[in-house]
Structures are given as C-alpha cells and as structure tokens.
Coordinates of C-alpha atoms and ligand atoms in Angstrom, one line a residue:
M1 CA 125.2 71.8 115.0
V2 CA 122.7 72.0 117.0
Y3 CA 119.9 74.5 116.6
Q4 CA 119.1 76.4 119.7
I5 CA 114.8 77.0 120.3
L6 CA 113.7 79.1 122.5
V7 CA 110.3 78.4 123.2
S8 CA 108.4 81.7 124.8
D9 CA 105.0 81.5 125.4
P10 CA 103.3 77.9 127.4
L11 CA 102.9 75.4 124.5
S12 CA 101.7 72.1 124.8
E13 CA 104.4 69.7 126.2
D14 CA 102.7 67.0 124.0
G15 CA 102.7 69.0 120.9
I16 CA 106.1 70.0 121.2
Q17 CA 107.4 66.1 121.5
P18 CA 108.8 66.7 117.3
L19 CA 111.2 69.6 118.5
R20 CA 112.1 67.1 121.7
K21 CA 112.5 64.1 119.4
A22 CA 114.5 65.4 116.5
D23 CA 118.3 65.2 116.3
G24 CA 120.4 68.7 116.3
V25 CA 117.9 70.2 118.3
E26 CA 117.8 72.0 121.8
I27 CA 115.1 73.7 123.7
T28 CA 114.8 76.5 126.0
I29 CA 111.3 76.8 127.4
Q30 CA 111.0 80.4 129.4
T31 CA 107.5 81.6 129.4
A32 CA 108.2 84.5 131.7
L33 CA 110.5 86.4 130.7
T34 CA 110.0 90.5 130.4
P35 CA 110.9 91.5 126.7
E36 CA 113.7 92.9 128.4
Q37 CA 115.1 89.8 129.1
L38 CA 114.1 88.7 125.8
A39 CA 115.9 90.9 124.0
E40 CA 119.0 90.5 126.0
K41 CA 118.9 86.5 125.2
I42 CA 117.7 86.5 121.6
H43 CA 121.0 86.6 120.0
E44 CA 121.6 83.2 121.2
Y45 CA 118.9 81.1 118.8
D46 CA 117.9 79.7 115.9
A47 CA 114.6 79.9 116.5
L48 CA 111.7 81.1 118.2
L49 CA 108.0 79.3 119.6
V50 CA 105.5 82.0 120.7
R51 CA 101.6 82.0 120.9
S52 CA 99.9 85.5 120.8
Q53 CA 101.9 87.0 124.0
T54 CA 105.2 87.4 123.4
Q55 CA 105.2 90.6 121.0
V56 CA 108.4 90.3 118.6
T57 CA 109.0 93.6 117.5
R58 CA 111.2 94.9 114.8
D59 CA 113.1 96.1 118.1
L60 CA 113.6 92.3 119.3
I61 CA 114.5 91.0 115.7
S62 CA 117.1 93.2 114.9
K63 CA 119.0 91.8 118.2
A64 CA 118.1 88.1 117.0
T65 CA 121.1 88.3 115.3
N66 CA 121.3 84.4 114.8
L67 CA 117.6 83.5 114.2
K68 CA 116.4 82.3 111.4
V69 CA 112.6 81.2 112.0
I70 CA 109.5 82.3 114.3
G71 CA 107.3 79.4 114.9
R72 CA 103.6 80.9 115.8
A73 CA 101.3 78.2 117.8
G74 CA 98.1 79.3 115.9
V75 CA 96.6 81.6 113.4
G76 CA 97.2 85.4 114.0
V77 CA 100.5 87.0 113.7
D78 CA 99.8 90.7 114.2
N79 CA 101.9 89.6 117.6
I80 CA 105.2 89.5 114.9
D81 CA 106.6 92.3 112.5
L82 CA 106.4 90.6 109.3
E83 CA 108.5 93.0 107.6
A84 CA 111.2 93.6 110.1
A85 CA 111.4 89.5 109.7
T86 CA 111.4 89.3 105.8
E87 CA 114.1 92.6 105.9
F88 CA 116.2 90.2 108.1
G89 CA 115.4 87.3 106.3
V90 CA 113.5 85.6 109.1
L91 CA 111.4 82.9 107.9
V92 CA 107.6 83.3 110.1
V93 CA 105.6 80.1 110.3
N94 CA 101.9 79.4 111.7
A95 CA 100.0 76.7 112.3
P96 CA 96.6 77.6 110.7
D97 CA 94.8 74.8 110.9
G98 CA 95.2 73.5 114.1
N99 CA 92.4 75.5 116.0
T100 CA 90.0 76.3 114.0
N101 CA 87.6 73.7 115.6
S102 CA 88.0 75.1 118.9
A103 CA 87.8 78.7 117.5
A104 CA 84.1 78.0 116.0
E105 CA 83.4 76.1 118.8
H106 CA 84.1 78.7 121.5
T107 CA 82.5 81.3 119.2
M108 CA 79.1 79.0 119.3
A109 CA 79.2 78.9 123.0
M110 CA 79.6 82.7 123.4
I111 CA 76.2 82.7 120.8
M112 CA 74.5 80.8 122.7
S113 CA 75.5 82.2 126.3
L114 CA 74.8 85.6 124.6
A115 CA 71.2 84.3 123.4
R116 CA 70.3 83.2 127.0
N117 CA 72.6 85.3 129.3
I118 CA 74.1 82.3 130.9
P119 CA 76.6 84.2 132.3
Q120 CA 74.8 86.6 133.5
A121 CA 72.5 84.5 135.3
F122 CA 74.7 82.2 136.6
H123 CA 76.8 85.4 138.3
A124 CA 73.4 85.9 140.0
L125 CA 72.7 82.6 141.1
K126 CA 76.0 82.2 142.5
H127 CA 75.4 85.8 144.2
N128 CA 72.3 84.1 145.8
K129 CA 70.2 85.6 143.7
W130 CA 67.4 83.4 142.4
D131 CA 66.2 85.6 139.5
R132 CA 64.3 84.6 136.3
K133 CA 62.5 87.3 135.2
S134 CA 65.9 89.3 134.0
Y135 CA 67.5 86.5 132.3
V136 CA 64.7 85.8 129.6
G137 CA 66.5 85.2 126.0
V138 CA 66.0 84.5 122.3
E139 CA 66.1 81.9 120.1
L140 CA 68.7 81.4 117.8
K141 CA 65.9 79.1 115.1
N142 CA 65.0 81.4 112.7
K143 CA 67.5 84.2 113.2
T144 CA 70.0 85.4 110.7
L145 CA 73.8 85.3 111.8
G146 CA 75.9 87.6 109.9
V147 CA 79.6 86.3 109.5
V148 CA 82.1 88.7 108.5
G149 CA 85.0 86.7 107.1
L150 CA 84.1 83.3 105.5
G151 CA 87.5 82.0 105.8
R152 CA 88.3 78.3 107.8
I153 CA 86.4 79.5 111.3
G154 CA 83.5 82.2 110.0
A155 CA 83.1 78.9 107.9
E156 CA 83.0 76.6 110.2
V157 CA 80.9 78.9 112.4
A158 CA 78.3 79.2 109.9
F159 CA 78.0 75.8 109.5
R160 CA 77.2 75.0 112.9
A161 CA 74.6 77.9 113.1
K162 CA 73.0 75.9 110.5
G163 CA 73.2 73.3 112.6
Q164 CA 70.5 75.5 115.2
R165 CA 68.0 76.1 112.1
M166 CA 69.8 79.8 112.0
N167 CA 69.6 81.6 108.7
V168 CA 73.1 82.4 107.8
K169 CA 74.4 85.4 105.9
A170 CA 78.3 86.4 105.0
Y171 CA 80.6 89.0 103.7
D172 CA 84.3 88.1 103.0
P173 CA 85.8 89.6 99.5
F174 CA 86.7 86.2 98.4
L175 CA 82.8 85.5 98.8
T176 CA 81.1 84.5 95.4
E177 CA 77.2 83.9 95.3
E178 CA 78.1 80.3 93.9
K179 CA 80.3 79.7 97.0
A180 CA 77.5 80.4 99.2
K181 CA 75.2 79.1 96.9
K182 CA 76.9 75.6 97.4
M183 CA 77.3 76.1 101.5
G184 CA 74.1 76.8 101.6
I185 CA 74.1 79.8 102.7
G186 CA 73.2 83.7 101.8
Y187 CA 75.6 86.1 100.3
G188 CA 75.9 90.3 100.6
T189 CA 77.6 92.9 100.8
L190 CA 78.9 93.8 104.0
E191 CA 76.1 96.3 104.4
E192 CA 73.8 94.0 103.7
V193 CA 74.8 91.6 106.3
L194 CA 75.2 94.0 108.9
Q195 CA 71.7 95.4 108.0
S196 CA 70.1 92.1 107.5
A197 CA 71.4 90.1 111.1
D198 CA 70.2 89.9 114.5
F199 CA 74.2 88.4 115.5
I200 CA 76.9 89.5 113.9
T201 CA 80.3 87.5 114.4
V202 CA 83.6 88.8 113.2
H203 CA 86.4 86.5 112.1
T204 CA 88.9 88.2 109.5
P205 CA 92.5 88.5 110.6
L206 CA 93.5 92.0 112.1
L207 CA 94.9 93.9 109.3
K208 CA 95.1 97.7 108.2
E209 CA 91.7 97.3 105.9
T210 CA 89.7 95.8 109.2
K211 CA 90.8 98.2 111.8
H212 CA 87.9 99.5 113.3
L213 CA 85.7 97.8 110.2
I214 CA 82.7 97.6 112.5
N215 CA 82.8 101.0 113.9
Q216 CA 80.0 103.7 114.3
K217 CA 78.9 104.4 110.9
A218 CA 78.5 100.1 111.0
F219 CA 76.5 100.3 114.5
E220 CA 74.4 102.7 112.9
Q221 CA 73.5 100.4 109.8
M222 CA 72.5 97.4 112.0
K223 CA 69.1 96.5 113.6
D224 CA 67.9 97.5 116.8
G225 CA 68.6 95.2 119.3
V226 CA 71.7 93.5 117.4
Q227 CA 74.2 91.2 119.2
I228 CA 77.8 91.0 118.5
V229 CA 80.2 88.3 118.8
N230 CA 84.4 88.7 118.5
C231 CA 86.0 85.9 118.8
A232 CA 88.5 86.8 116.2
R233 CA 91.1 90.2 117.1
G234 CA 90.5 92.6 119.4
G235 CA 90.8 96.3 117.0
I236 CA 88.1 94.5 114.6
I237 CA 85.4 96.3 116.1
D238 CA 86.0 99.4 117.4
E239 CA 85.4 99.2 121.4
E240 CA 84.0 102.8 122.1
A241 CA 81.8 102.7 119.5
L242 CA 80.2 99.4 120.7
Y243 CA 80.4 100.9 124.1
Q244 CA 78.2 103.9 123.0
A245 CA 76.1 101.4 120.7
I246 CA 75.4 99.5 123.8
V247 CA 74.6 102.2 126.6
T248 CA 71.9 103.6 123.6
K249 CA 70.4 100.5 123.2
K250 CA 71.1 100.2 119.6
V251 CA 72.9 96.8 120.5
A252 CA 71.7 94.7 122.6
G253 CA 74.6 92.5 124.0
A254 CA 78.4 91.6 123.0
A255 CA 80.3 88.6 123.4
L256 CA 84.0 89.1 123.2
D257 CA 87.0 86.9 123.6
V258 CA 89.8 89.4 122.1
F259 CA 90.3 93.0 123.2
E260 CA 92.4 95.7 121.4
E261 CA 95.0 95.9 124.6
E262 CA 95.8 92.1 126.3
P263 CA 96.0 91.7 128.6
I264 CA 93.0 93.7 130.4
T265 CA 91.2 93.2 133.1
D266 CA 89.7 97.1 133.9
H267 CA 87.8 97.9 130.8
K268 CA 84.7 100.0 131.1
L269 CA 82.8 97.6 128.4
L270 CA 83.2 95.1 130.9
E271 CA 81.2 96.9 133.8
L272 CA 78.2 96.8 131.7
P273 CA 75.7 93.4 132.1
E274 CA 75.3 93.6 128.5
V275 CA 78.5 92.2 127.9
I276 CA 80.2 89.1 128.7
A277 CA 83.7 88.1 128.2
T278 CA 86.6 85.4 128.2
P279 CA 90.5 86.1 128.5
H280 CA 91.6 84.9 125.0
L281 CA 90.2 81.5 125.1
G282 CA 89.3 80.7 121.6
A283 CA 92.3 78.5 121.2
S284 CA 92.5 77.2 124.6
T285 CA 91.6 73.8 124.2
K286 CA 93.7 70.3 124.7
E287 CA 93.2 69.6 121.1
A288 CA 93.7 72.7 119.3
Q289 CA 97.2 73.3 121.5
E290 CA 98.7 69.7 120.8
N291 CA 97.4 70.2 117.4
V292 CA 99.2 73.7 116.8
A293 CA 102.0 73.0 118.7
I294 CA 102.7 69.8 116.9
D295 CA 102.3 71.6 113.6
V296 CA 104.4 74.4 114.4
S297 CA 107.3 72.7 115.8
K298 CA 107.1 70.1 112.8
D299 CA 107.3 72.9 110.3
V300 CA 110.4 74.3 112.8
V301 CA 112.2 71.4 112.8
T302 CA 112.1 71.1 108.8
F303 CA 113.1 74.5 107.8
L304 CA 116.2 74.2 110.0
T305 CA 117.5 70.9 109.1
G306 CA 117.2 72.4 104.6
G307 CA 113.4 71.4 103.8
L308 CA 110.6 73.4 103.1
A309 CA 108.3 74.2 105.4
R310 CA 104.8 73.7 105.2
N311 CA 102.9 77.0 106.8
P312 CA 105.5 80.1 105.5
V313 CA 103.7 83.6 106.2
N314 CA 106.1 85.8 104.9
L315 CA 106.9 83.4 102.0
P316 CA 104.1 82.1 99.3
S317 CA 103.5 78.0 100.4
V318 CA 104.5 75.9 97.1
P319 CA 102.6 72.3 96.7
K320 CA 104.6 69.3 97.3
E321 CA 104.4 68.1 93.5
V322 CA 105.6 71.5 92.1
M323 CA 107.9 71.5 94.6
N324 CA 109.1 68.0 93.7
K325 CA 109.5 69.4 89.9
I326 CA 111.9 72.7 90.7
E327 CA 113.6 71.3 93.4
P328 CA 116.7 70.1 90.9
Y329 CA 117.1 73.7 89.8
F330 CA 117.8 75.3 92.7
H331 CA 121.4 74.8 92.5
L332 CA 121.8 75.8 89.0
S333 CA 119.3 79.2 89.5
E334 CA 121.5 80.3 92.8
K335 CA 124.8 79.2 90.4
L336 CA 123.5 81.3 87.8
G337 CA 122.7 84.3 89.7
I338 CA 126.5 84.5 91.3
F339 CA 128.0 83.8 88.2
L340 CA 126.2 86.8 86.7
T341 CA 126.7 89.1 89.4
N342 CA 130.5 88.5 89.0
L343 CA 130.8 90.0 85.1
T344 CA 128.2 92.8 86.4
Q345 CA 130.5 95.8 87.8
E346 CA 127.5 98.5 88.0
A347 CA 124.7 99.0 89.7
M348 CA 122.0 96.2 88.6
E349 CA 119.0 98.0 87.7
E350 CA 116.9 95.5 86.0
V351 CA 116.7 91.3 86.3
N352 CA 115.2 90.0 83.7
I353 CA 114.2 85.6 84.2
Y354 CA 113.6 83.1 81.4
Y355 CA 112.0 80.4 82.1
A356 CA 111.9 77.7 78.9
G357 CA 111.1 74.4 78.3
D358 CA 110.2 72.0 81.0
L359 CA 109.9 74.9 83.2
T360 CA 107.1 76.7 81.4
D361 CA 104.1 75.1 83.2
V362 CA 105.2 74.7 86.8
E363 CA 105.5 77.8 89.5
V364 CA 108.9 79.3 89.4
S365 CA 108.8 81.8 91.9
P366 CA 111.0 80.2 94.5
L367 CA 114.1 80.1 91.9
T368 CA 113.3 83.1 91.2
R369 CA 114.2 84.2 94.7
N370 CA 116.3 81.7 94.9
T371 CA 118.4 83.3 91.5
V372 CA 118.1 86.7 93.2
K373 CA 119.5 85.7 96.4
G374 CA 122.6 84.3 94.0
L375 CA 122.9 87.9 92.2
L376 CA 122.6 89.8 95.9
K377 CA 125.4 87.5 97.8
R378 CA 128.2 89.2 96.5
H379 CA 127.4 92.2 97.8
L380 CA 125.2 91.5 100.7
G381 CA 127.0 88.5 102.1
D382 CA 125.0 85.3 103.5
H383 CA 122.4 87.9 105.4
V384 CA 120.8 87.7 101.9
N385 CA 118.4 84.3 102.2
D386 CA 115.0 83.2 100.5
V387 CA 113.1 85.3 102.9
N388 CA 114.3 88.3 101.8
A389 CA 116.1 88.3 98.6
T390 CA 113.5 89.6 96.3
Y391 CA 111.9 92.2 99.0
L392 CA 116.2 93.2 99.8
A393 CA 116.3 94.0 95.5
E394 CA 113.3 95.9 95.5
K395 CA 114.5 97.7 98.2
K396 CA 117.5 98.5 96.5
G397 CA 115.5 100.0 93.0
I398 CA 115.6 96.4 91.3
T399 CA 113.3 95.5 89.2
I400 CA 112.8 91.4 88.8
N401 CA 110.6 89.9 86.2
E402 CA 109.8 86.5 85.3
H403 CA 109.3 85.8 81.7
K404 CA 108.1 82.3 80.7
T405 CA 108.6 81.9 77.1
S406 CA 109.0 78.8 74.4
S407 CA 112.2 79.8 73.2
S408 CA 114.5 76.9 75.0
K409 CA 116.6 76.8 72.0
G410 CA 116.9 73.1 71.5
F411 CA 116.9 72.2 75.5
T412 CA 114.4 70.6 77.3
N413 CA 114.9 72.8 80.1
L414 CA 116.4 76.4 79.9
L415 CA 116.8 78.9 82.6
T416 CA 118.1 82.4 81.4
V417 CA 119.3 85.3 83.7
E418 CA 119.8 88.9 82.6
V419 CA 120.9 91.9 84.0
R420 CA 120.2 95.4 83.0
T421 CA 122.7 98.0 84.5
N422 CA 123.1 101.5 83.0
L423 CA 126.1 100.1 80.5
G424 CA 123.9 98.0 78.8
T425 CA 122.4 94.0 79.7
R426 CA 124.7 90.9 80.7
S427 CA 123.1 87.3 80.7
V428 CA 123.8 84.0 81.5
A429 CA 121.6 80.9 80.5
G430 CA 122.2 77.3 82.1
T431 CA 120.2 73.9 81.7
L432 CA 119.6 71.1 83.9
L433 CA 121.4 67.7 81.7
N434 CA 119.1 64.8 82.3
G435 CA 121.6 62.2 84.8
L436 CA 124.9 64.9 83.7
G437 CA 123.8 67.5 86.3
A438 CA 123.8 71.7 85.7
R439 CA 125.7 73.2 82.8
L440 CA 126.1 76.7 81.6
V441 CA 125.5 77.0 78.1
K442 CA 125.7 80.9 77.4
V443 CA 127.1 83.8 78.5
D444 CA 126.3 86.7 77.0
D445 CA 125.8 85.6 73.0
Y446 CA 128.7 82.8 73.6
S447 CA 127.5 79.3 73.8
V448 CA 129.6 77.2 76.6
D449 CA 129.1 74.1 78.3
V450 CA 130.6 74.3 81.4
I451 CA 129.4 73.1 85.1
P452 CA 128.8 75.5 87.3
E453 CA 131.6 74.6 90.2
G454 CA 133.8 75.6 91.4
H455 CA 136.7 78.2 91.1
M456 CA 136.6 79.8 87.8
V457 CA 138.7 82.4 85.3
F458 CA 136.6 84.8 82.9
V459 CA 138.7 86.3 80.1
R460 CA 137.4 88.7 77.5
H461 CA 139.9 89.0 75.0
K462 CA 140.7 89.5 71.2
D463 CA 140.1 86.4 69.2
Q464 CA 144.3 86.3 68.5
P465 CA 146.9 83.9 67.9
G466 CA 148.6 83.1 71.4
A467 CA 146.1 84.9 73.7
I468 CA 145.2 81.4 75.2
G469 CA 148.7 80.3 75.2
R470 CA 150.0 83.2 77.1
V471 CA 147.2 82.7 79.6
G472 CA 147.7 79.3 80.4
T473 CA 151.4 80.6 81.1
L474 CA 150.7 82.7 83.4
L475 CA 148.5 81.2 85.4
A476 CA 151.1 78.1 85.4
K477 CA 153.7 80.5 86.8
E478 CA 151.2 81.5 89.7
L479 CA 150.5 78.0 90.0
V480 CA 147.0 77.9 89.3
N481 CA 146.6 74.5 87.8
I482 CA 143.9 74.9 84.7
A483 CA 140.8 71.9 84.9
T484 CA 139.0 72.5 82.0
M485 CA 138.8 75.6 79.4
Q486 CA 136.0 76.7 77.1
V487 CA 136.5 79.5 74.7
G488 CA 133.9 81.2 72.1
R489 CA 134.1 83.8 69.7
S490 CA 131.8 86.0 68.3
N491 CA 134.0 85.8 64.7
V492 CA 137.3 85.2 63.3
G493 CA 140.0 88.1 64.5
G494 CA 137.1 89.5 66.9
D495 CA 135.7 90.0 70.3
A496 CA 136.5 86.0 72.2
I497 CA 135.9 84.7 76.4
M498 CA 137.7 81.5 77.6
I499 CA 135.8 80.0 80.5
L500 CA 138.7 78.3 82.6
T501 CA 138.1 76.1 85.7
V502 CA 141.0 76.4 88.1
D503 CA 142.0 74.4 91.2
K504 CA 141.8 77.2 93.2
H505 CA 140.9 80.9 93.8
L506 CA 142.7 83.0 91.5
E507 CA 144.6 86.1 94.0
K508 CA 143.8 89.5 93.3
E509 CA 148.1 89.2 91.9
G510 CA 147.7 87.3 89.4
L511 CA 144.0 88.7 88.3
E512 CA 145.9 92.2 88.0
Q513 CA 149.1 90.5 85.7
L514 CA 146.2 88.6 83.5
K515 CA 144.3 92.0 82.9
Q516 CA 147.9 93.4 82.2
L517 CA 149.0 90.8 78.9
S518 CA 148.0 92.1 75.7
D519 CA 145.0 91.0 73.9
I520 CA 143.3 90.8 76.9
Y521 CA 140.0 92.7 77.7
G522 CA 138.9 91.9 80.9
V523 CA 139.8 89.3 83.6
T524 CA 137.4 88.7 86.7
A525 CA 137.6 85.6 89.3
I526 CA 134.0 83.5 89.8
D527 CA 134.2 81.3 92.9
L528 CA 130.4 79.2 92.5
Ligands
NAD601 N1 90.1 83.9 119.6 C1 91.0 83.2 119.2 O1 92.0 82.5 120.2 C2 91.2 82.8 117.6 C3 91.9 81.3 117.7 C4 91.9 81.0 116.3 C5 91.7 82.5 115.3 N2 91.9 83.3 116.0 C6 91.3 84.8 114.8 O2 90.3 84.3 114.0 C7 90.8 84.8 112.7 C8 90.1 84.2 111.3 O3 90.8 83.2 111.5 P1 90.7 82.3 110.1 O4 91.8 80.7 110.9 O5 89.7 81.8 110.1 O6 91.2 82.6 109.5 P2 91.1 82.9 107.6 O7 92.3 83.6 107.2 O8 91.3 81.4 107.3 O9 90.1 83.6 107.3 C9 89.7 84.6 107.5 C10 89.1 85.1 106.4 O10 88.5 86.7 106.2 C11 88.9 87.5 105.0 N3 88.4 88.9 105.6 C12 89.7 89.6 104.9 N4 89.3 91.0 105.0 C13 87.6 91.0 105.3 C14 87.7 92.2 105.1 N5 87.1 93.1 105.1 N6 85.8 91.9 104.9 C15 85.7 90.5 105.2 N7 86.4 89.1 105.3 C16 87.9 89.6 105.1 C17 89.4 86.4 104.3 O11 89.4 87.1 102.8 C18 89.2 85.5 105.2 O12 88.8 84.7 104.4 C19 92.1 85.3 112.6 O13 91.9 87.0 113.4 C20 92.9 85.1 114.1 O14 93.5 85.6 114.6 C21 91.7 83.9 117.8
3PG602 O1 95.4 83.8 116.3 C1 95.1 82.4 117.1 O2 95.5 81.4 116.8 C2 94.3 82.5 118.6 O3 94.3 83.8 118.5 C3 95.0 81.6 119.4 O4 96.0 82.7 120.1 P1 96.9 82.2 121.6 O5 97.8 81.1 121.3 O6 97.5 82.9 122.3 O7 95.7 81.4 122.4

C-alpha cells in the first residue's frame, strides 16, 4: 500500500525529509491550487499537509473519501473544520512547539518597533525625509506589559519582556497566583491586566470565547495611550473597535501580524500612521518552518503506518508510558465490542465499560474509544474509527460511561462491556492472560473461556440432553467444522449457552436451520 500525501501550502523542504524518506508514501506538492481544484482532487489522498492558507472546510472534508489525517505545520487550526474532521473520522495533528520561539521573537520585535517608531521612521527616510522630531519613542524599561494568554508563546514573551526590564502582568484562565510568582510576573484578572498595562499583547487561540475578546468595552478599560500587539490571530481584537480607539487617541499605537481576513492589503487600519504591520510572519523563520514541518511529517507517517500521533488535535494525546501499558488490550477491547454488538439486536441506549485489576490505575480512554468502535462497526462499517467513535455514539444518543472497579473476579485484569437497550442489559467480559493472550471469560451471567478470534456461533438453548448433539450434527451437514466448543448453564435443565468457534462463516441458511432445532432459543453468527 502506498499512501498518497498532498502538501497544499508551502512547507520547508528540509522539514519534509521524514516524508521523503518514509517507505510506502508518495508526496505531491501543489501549493497554488484553487479551492475548487483542491476539492476535485482531494479524494486521491490519504493525508493533507497545510499551513494557515488552505481552508480545510466541511465541504472539502466530505469530498476527501480516502483522507485519514490532516497535518497542520504550525499551531493554529482555525483554518480546519475540526468538527467535520472528527465526524468523518479524520485525525488532525499539528506542530505546537516548533514555532513558539519565532512567534515570541516576532512579538518582541513588534513591541520594540512600536515603542521606537522604527517602521514609520524607516519609511520616511526611504522617502528622503530626515525627521527626528516625529519619531520620539518610549522606553520599555519599567513599563507594564499585559499578556493575555500565557501559553507557550505568551510565556516566552513574558520571559523576554522581563529581560527588557518590563513589569509583566498576565491573565490566562489556567494561570494561578502561585505559578505567576514562580515565573516572576504579576497575575491579574483580564480587567486588571487591561487597566494596568502600557503595552498589551494577546496570545490566545481564536475560539468562540476569544473572538473580539479585545472589544470596545475592553479598550475603555485601558490606560490612555496604551499600545496593542496582536501576533496571535486576527479576530481576537475587534478591528473596528481598534480603529475607533486609535482615531480617538485612546490607543497610541498597534502592531498587527494577523488580520480577521487574510490575505489583506487594503484595510483602513493600515492607513493609520499609528499602525505597523507584517503579513502573518510570526512563524516565518527558517528554523520554525523546518521544526514544524519535521514534527508534522513524522506524526503523519507514524499515524498512517499504524502508530500513535504525538500531537493529535481532535483526540486526546496519550503519554508513551500510558500507551505502553494499555496497548496490549487494544485487540481485546475491540473484539469485546464486536462480540457484544452481535448479541444486541435492539438500539443501544447506554454503554458501560468497567475496567478492573491492572487497568484501574491507567488512563483508559483510548480503550473506551476502541471498544465503542467495535460496538458501532457492525452497523456503520469501516467509516468508524478511533477518532470519531465516541462522537458518532453520542450523535446516535448512546451514553458512554467508563468505570474503574475493584471487582476483578480473580483476574489480574478484567474488561467488562455492558450494553443497555430497552429490552435489558447484555454484557461480555474479557481478560489478557499472561503469555496466552486475550480470552472471553464471561457472556452475560455465563462463565466461559474462549479465544476471541475468527468465526463463532453463539447459541442460546435449553439445558436438555441432545441439544449439543443436534447443533453438532447440523453443522456437520452444512460442512462447517467445529474447532472449539464452550458450554455454560444457569442451572440444570435451565437456560444454557454454547459458543462454538468454527472454521468458516456460518451462512444465513445454516443459521436459520439451527434456529429451527428443538430447545434452541437463539443463534447468532459472529465474525471477529
Ligand atoms: N503569528 C504567527 O505566525 C503565529 C505563530 C504561532 C502561533 N500563533 C498563534 O498564537 C496563539 C498562541 O499560540 P500558543 O502556541 O502560545 O498557544 P497555547 O495553546 O500554548 O496558549 C494559548 C493560551 O491562551 C489561553 N487562553 C485561552 N482562552 C483565553 C482567554 N479567554 N483569555 C486569556 N487566555 C486564554 C490558554 O489557556 C493558553 O494558555 C495561537 O492563536 C496561535 O495560532 C501565531
Ligand atoms: O498558528 C500558527 O502556527 C501560525 O499562525 C503560523 O501560521 P503559518 O504556518 O501560516 O505561518
């Protein structure tokens, strides 16, 4: 299998070497496609690599019938419809660390340029004007820098601003007073930061909650003559409110690397002498571009070849040590899901997954997703994967509950999956036996010992002499060879089950004949 990868934005050639060197992948670089051209050819690709230009819309994703992963060589994923990607089972990975340094340096360059009017003075000089009076600046020393969003870049900017002897005061919903103290910076609410800063720099992602975070009301709270920097995302600052704040002299200057609409060349903010700007250059350094392209290329290849991506955006990331512990259970968890879905004829309302023994002290959400994938696959096919399994279940109104329990019934580890429908509850449990692999150990209330593999026939019957023989004879007549058989009963003469593993899939006709045998209540063919 050769995976086809399309690179639709300019990526560092050195950075995509992991892709070039990987076996089984073929890269196409086409960075000048129109949205229509991209939509036309996207079905040919297994992976798409982008920066911030390519708009990965729901419409595009819906046409990407072979797409498995979208790699964003950078941080911001606001150009990718994450909900659509999740719904269509497409993993999104990004490169969150590779451009932090460059973005922080660019922010500092903007702050310094603002303080000393460097772009304006340079522009005048280029136009033959030796003007020293108009460009008197301010020092950064002892000024307060308000940092809104103290993540990777915000924290690097804070660190550098301290080097300029600025006082830093930050607001971030995850920032505590203690953490701020450790970093040697001040801590405040958004309002307090806005009220006390001489320079304000924003470093949040663009989200519903951060759209126009810096709006007219926010400008009103600021000091007169404040200077504003946005090297994060256009839209965090309300551009119209910023324009008004500058023309009314509330804001003395603004440095913008990003805009609500990009690319943009004729914007009324750009006409103001107080505004300096760059065309989204925060991450545009040789180093950052190489870093992000390497990170995202590695993740895309790892994921395509069955590994676990380091920087998933629409899946929680799982630390390697945790993954090492839970990886052996993946096979079992999916098989339990597939087995149980075959026993469940009615619509699932609730799924309870119980983890016991060794599984109680590790993060198990990847196993939960894998089990749910197994449960949904029978009706939704291969379209279900680890990315969209729980999303699709929720969309179908199925509640998924994860439980850790001390009741491991004597097994060192036990995974029990229970499905509730309007007719009652069905359940199946499995364990991983040291050196022997996975086993089904319980189906409903019956204890069994079955390898969850291959073709199976599950029979519910009355515990009567001859019932087992009649099933065996009929299967022999259908030329279906029985490999193993497990029986269980509630009490003598009561309800009983048989789980047969057989050498080939039992066809519908044979299944119907089995159902007609006396003392048989139900028969299900299960292919694991
Ligand atoms: N100009 C560029 O070329 C360039 C380069 C890299 C990153 N970026 C952008 O910079 C931004 C920050 O990137 P990062 O890597 O530091 O991200 P990050 O996720 O490390 O940090 C973002 C921080 O914002 C905080 N936050 C979220 N909502 C907030 C709110 N309402 N108020 C205050 N803080 C809030 C989060 O808690 C988090 O700590 C992103 O928008 C990213 O896309 C731009
Ligand atoms: O979010 C980011 O990583 C930056 O905005 C960089 O965007 P770019 O890859 O288009 O330069």
